[in-house]
XYZ file of C-alpha atoms in Angstrom:
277
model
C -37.003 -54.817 48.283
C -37.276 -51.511 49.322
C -35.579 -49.957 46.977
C -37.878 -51.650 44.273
C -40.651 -50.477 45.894
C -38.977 -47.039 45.200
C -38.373 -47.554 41.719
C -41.967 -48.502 41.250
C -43.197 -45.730 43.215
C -41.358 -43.656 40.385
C -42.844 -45.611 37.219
C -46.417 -44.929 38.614
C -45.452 -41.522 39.384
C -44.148 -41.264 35.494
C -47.305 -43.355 33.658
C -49.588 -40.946 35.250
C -47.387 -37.734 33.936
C -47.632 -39.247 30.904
C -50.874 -39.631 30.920
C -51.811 -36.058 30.647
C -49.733 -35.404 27.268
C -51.063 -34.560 24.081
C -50.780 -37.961 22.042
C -48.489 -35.953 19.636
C -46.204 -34.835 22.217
C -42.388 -35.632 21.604
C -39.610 -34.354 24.141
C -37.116 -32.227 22.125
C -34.601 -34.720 23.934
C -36.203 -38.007 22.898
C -34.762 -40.393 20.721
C -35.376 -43.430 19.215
C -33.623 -46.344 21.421
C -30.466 -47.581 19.505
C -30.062 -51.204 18.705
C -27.345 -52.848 21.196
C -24.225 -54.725 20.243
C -25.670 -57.782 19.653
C -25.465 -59.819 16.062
C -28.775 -60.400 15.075
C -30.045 -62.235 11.396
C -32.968 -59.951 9.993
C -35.448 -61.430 7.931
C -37.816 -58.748 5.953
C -41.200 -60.887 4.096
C -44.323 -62.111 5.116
C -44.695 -65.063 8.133
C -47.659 -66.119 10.453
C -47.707 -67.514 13.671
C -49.792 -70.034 14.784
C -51.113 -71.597 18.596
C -49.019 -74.861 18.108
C -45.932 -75.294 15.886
C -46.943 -77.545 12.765
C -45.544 -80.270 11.744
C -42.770 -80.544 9.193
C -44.805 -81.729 6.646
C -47.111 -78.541 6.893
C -44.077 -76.233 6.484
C -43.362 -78.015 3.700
C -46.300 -78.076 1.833
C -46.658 -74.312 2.648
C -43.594 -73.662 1.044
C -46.010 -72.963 -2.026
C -47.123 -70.100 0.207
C -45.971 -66.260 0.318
C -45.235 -66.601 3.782
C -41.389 -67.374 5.094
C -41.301 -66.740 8.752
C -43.262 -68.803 11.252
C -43.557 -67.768 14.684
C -43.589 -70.483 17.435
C -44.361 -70.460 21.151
C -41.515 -71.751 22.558
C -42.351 -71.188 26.353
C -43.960 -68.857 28.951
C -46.661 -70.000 31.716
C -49.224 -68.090 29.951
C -49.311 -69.593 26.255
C -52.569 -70.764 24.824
C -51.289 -74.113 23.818
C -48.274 -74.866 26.577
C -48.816 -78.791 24.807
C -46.325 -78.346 21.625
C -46.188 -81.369 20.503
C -43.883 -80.962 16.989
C -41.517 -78.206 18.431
C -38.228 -79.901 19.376
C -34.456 -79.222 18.020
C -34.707 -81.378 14.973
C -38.150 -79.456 13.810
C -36.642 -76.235 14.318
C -33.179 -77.476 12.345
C -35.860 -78.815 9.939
C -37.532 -75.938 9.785
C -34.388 -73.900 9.027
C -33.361 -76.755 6.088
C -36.943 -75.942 4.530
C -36.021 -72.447 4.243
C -37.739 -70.836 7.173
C -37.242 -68.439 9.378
C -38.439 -68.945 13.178
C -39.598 -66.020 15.666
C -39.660 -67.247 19.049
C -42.670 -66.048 21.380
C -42.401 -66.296 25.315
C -45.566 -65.649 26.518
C -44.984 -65.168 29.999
C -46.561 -63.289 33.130
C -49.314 -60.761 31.901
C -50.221 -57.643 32.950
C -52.552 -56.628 35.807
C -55.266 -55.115 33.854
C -54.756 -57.423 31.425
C -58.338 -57.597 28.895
C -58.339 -61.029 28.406
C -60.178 -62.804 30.840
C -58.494 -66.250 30.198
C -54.785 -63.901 30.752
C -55.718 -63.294 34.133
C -54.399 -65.952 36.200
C -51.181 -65.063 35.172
C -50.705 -61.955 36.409
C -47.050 -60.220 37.629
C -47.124 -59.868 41.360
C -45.956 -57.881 43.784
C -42.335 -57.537 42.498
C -42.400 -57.109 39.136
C -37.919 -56.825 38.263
C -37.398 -59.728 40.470
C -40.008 -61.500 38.365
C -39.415 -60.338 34.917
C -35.609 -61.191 35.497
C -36.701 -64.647 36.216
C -38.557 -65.046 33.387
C -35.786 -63.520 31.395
C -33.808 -66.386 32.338
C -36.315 -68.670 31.972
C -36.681 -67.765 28.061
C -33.246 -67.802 27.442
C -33.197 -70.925 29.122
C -35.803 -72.949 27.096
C -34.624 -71.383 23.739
C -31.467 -72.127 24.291
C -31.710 -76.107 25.558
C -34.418 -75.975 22.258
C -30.854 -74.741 19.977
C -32.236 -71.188 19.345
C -28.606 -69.443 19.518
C -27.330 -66.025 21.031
C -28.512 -63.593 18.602
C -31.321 -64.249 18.182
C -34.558 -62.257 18.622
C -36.757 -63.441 21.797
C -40.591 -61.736 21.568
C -42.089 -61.135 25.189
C -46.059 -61.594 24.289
C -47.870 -59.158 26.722
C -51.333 -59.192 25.701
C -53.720 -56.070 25.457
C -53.777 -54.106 28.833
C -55.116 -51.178 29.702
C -52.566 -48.560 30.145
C -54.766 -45.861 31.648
C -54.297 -47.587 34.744
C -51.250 -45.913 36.687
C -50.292 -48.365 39.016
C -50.618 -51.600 36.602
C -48.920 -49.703 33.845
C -45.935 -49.207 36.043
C -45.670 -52.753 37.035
C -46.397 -53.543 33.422
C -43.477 -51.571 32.398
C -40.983 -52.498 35.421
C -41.425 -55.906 34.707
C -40.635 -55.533 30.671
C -37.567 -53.618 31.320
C -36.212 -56.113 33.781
C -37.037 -58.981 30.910
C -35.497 -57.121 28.367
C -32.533 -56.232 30.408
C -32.258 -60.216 31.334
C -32.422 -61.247 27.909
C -30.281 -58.762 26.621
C -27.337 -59.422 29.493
C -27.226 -63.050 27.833
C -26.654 -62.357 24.777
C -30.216 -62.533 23.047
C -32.314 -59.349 21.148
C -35.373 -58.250 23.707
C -38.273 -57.661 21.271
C -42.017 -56.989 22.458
C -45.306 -57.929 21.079
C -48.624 -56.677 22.114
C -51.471 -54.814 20.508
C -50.996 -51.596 18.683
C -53.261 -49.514 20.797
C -51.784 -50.964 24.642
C -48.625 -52.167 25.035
C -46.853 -50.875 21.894
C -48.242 -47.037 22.632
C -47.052 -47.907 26.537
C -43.755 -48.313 25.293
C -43.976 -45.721 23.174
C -44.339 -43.242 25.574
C -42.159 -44.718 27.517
C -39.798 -44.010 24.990
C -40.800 -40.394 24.787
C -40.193 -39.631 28.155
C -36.613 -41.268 28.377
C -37.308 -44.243 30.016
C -34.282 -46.754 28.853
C -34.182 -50.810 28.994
C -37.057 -51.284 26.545
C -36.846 -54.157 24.062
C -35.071 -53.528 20.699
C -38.299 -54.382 18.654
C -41.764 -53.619 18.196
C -44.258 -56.407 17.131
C -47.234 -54.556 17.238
C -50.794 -56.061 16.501
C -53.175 -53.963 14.330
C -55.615 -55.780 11.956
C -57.791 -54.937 9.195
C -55.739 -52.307 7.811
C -53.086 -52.082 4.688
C -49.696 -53.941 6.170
C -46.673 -51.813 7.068
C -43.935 -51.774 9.371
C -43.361 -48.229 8.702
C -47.022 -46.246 9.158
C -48.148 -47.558 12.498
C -49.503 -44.665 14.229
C -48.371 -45.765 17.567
C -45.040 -45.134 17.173
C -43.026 -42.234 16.058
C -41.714 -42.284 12.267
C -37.406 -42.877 13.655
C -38.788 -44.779 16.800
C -37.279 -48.550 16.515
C -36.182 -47.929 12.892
C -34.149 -49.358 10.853
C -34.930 -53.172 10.695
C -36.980 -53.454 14.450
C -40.715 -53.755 13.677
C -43.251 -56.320 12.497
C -46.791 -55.606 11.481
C -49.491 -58.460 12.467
C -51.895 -57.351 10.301
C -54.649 -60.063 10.327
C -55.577 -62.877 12.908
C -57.587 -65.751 12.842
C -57.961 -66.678 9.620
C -57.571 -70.163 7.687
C -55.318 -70.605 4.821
C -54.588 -73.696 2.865
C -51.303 -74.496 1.014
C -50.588 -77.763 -0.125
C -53.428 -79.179 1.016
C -52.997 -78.252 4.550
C -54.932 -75.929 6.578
C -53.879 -73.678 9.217
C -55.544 -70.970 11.630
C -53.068 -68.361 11.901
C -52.553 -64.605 12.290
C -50.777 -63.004 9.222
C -47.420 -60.601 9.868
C -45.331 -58.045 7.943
C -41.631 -58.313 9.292
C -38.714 -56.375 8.637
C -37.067 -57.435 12.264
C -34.160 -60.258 13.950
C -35.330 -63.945 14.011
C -33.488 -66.819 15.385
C -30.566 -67.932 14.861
C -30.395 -71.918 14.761
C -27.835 -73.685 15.227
């Protein structure tokens, strides 16, 4: 343990160096991380996501829709609606048969300094690699027994944290490199969600200052602006390019297709989905 304590010690130590660069700032010797060798399936269209997976008959009748991709919450201690009633192997084989593609959200153990009040009682703890291994295994785990295959793209939901905060940004980002690391060793693609302005400019300069084991792709939340995966402001033009980022670009809003109505959050995706099998 003590040499976690170390390591942490040394995150802190980097988040608040960080923290006094110009938001511009780019190390000449920074580069965008390079995708691993893992096959991945990458879907580029329009999808939402949605609190609990819909029934069949809903995908179906939205297949009138623009939308393609759906994105499900498969598992995590922290999801919104842990009760998912529909999402089983045969809906996500049905899914698949209708022509969709799935992305897989694990919304796990949040941040310290998470914003949202109804995040905080799921907070990483005092060790945050021992715990975001766990949970690394846990995902892996659940998408697996649900038939989600190696390859395919895992999304680690951190909500909207405040990254101003030295010592919670270095757990923050000790326990998202030791997920991504986990889910990466078996076999899956590590990507990342969280808002625009937190977690996705964390990583970000993360990125900037060398910092390796971050996820291969950047889901990053920004609404009420023109979609694109490409113009985010957050990240660096070459930074998780080509094929590694999805815009949500609207949330909370109802949409009816085929007579059935949803409450979703709208995305832009050029990024790996799952692969079911």
């Amino acid at each position: 343990m003590d040499r976690r304590r170390k390591i942490i010690g040394y995150l802190v130590a980097l988040l608040a160096a960080l923290a006094q660069l110009p938001a511009a700032y780019t190390p000449a010797t920074a580069a965008a991380p390079k995708p691993r060798a893992v096959r991945a399936t990458v879907f580029k269209g329009r999808g939402f996501d949605t609190c609990e997976a819909p029934p069949l008959t809903t995908l179906r009748a939205w297949g009138t829709s623009q939308y393609r991709a759906v994105g499900v919450y498969f598992a995590g201690r922290a999801r919104a609606c842990p009760r998912q009633r529909y999402l089983s192997y045969d809906w996500l084989t049905g899914a698949r048969d209708l022509g969709w593609k799935v992305l897989p959200l694990f919304v796990g153990s949040q941040s310290p300094c998470v914003k949202a009040s109804n995040k905080r009682g799921f907070t990483i703890g005092s060790f945050p690699e021992d715990q975001g291994e766990d949970e690394g295994d846990e995902a892996v785990r659940k998408a697996s027994a649900l038939g989600i295959a190696q390859g395919s793209a895992l999304y680690l939901d951190m909500e909207a944290y405040d990254i101003k905060d030295e010592n919670c940004a270095g757990t923050t980002l000790a326990f998202v490199q030791s997920w991504t690391d986990t889910v990466y060793r078996r076999g899956y693609v590590p990507g990342f969600y969280s808002s625009a302005e937190s977690g996705v400019r964390h990583m970000e300069l993360a990125r900037r200052a060398g910092a390796d084991s971050l996820p291969e792709i950047m889901w990053f939340a920004r609404w009420k602006v023109t979609p694109s995966t490409d113009k985010e402001r957050s990240l660096s033009a070459g930074a998780w390019q080509p094929h590694r980022r999805i815009h949500q670009y609207a949330g909370d809003v109802s949409e009816t297709h085929g007579g059935r109505k949803l409450t979703i959050d709208r995305n832009l995706i050029d990024a790996p989905v799952a692969v079911i099998e």
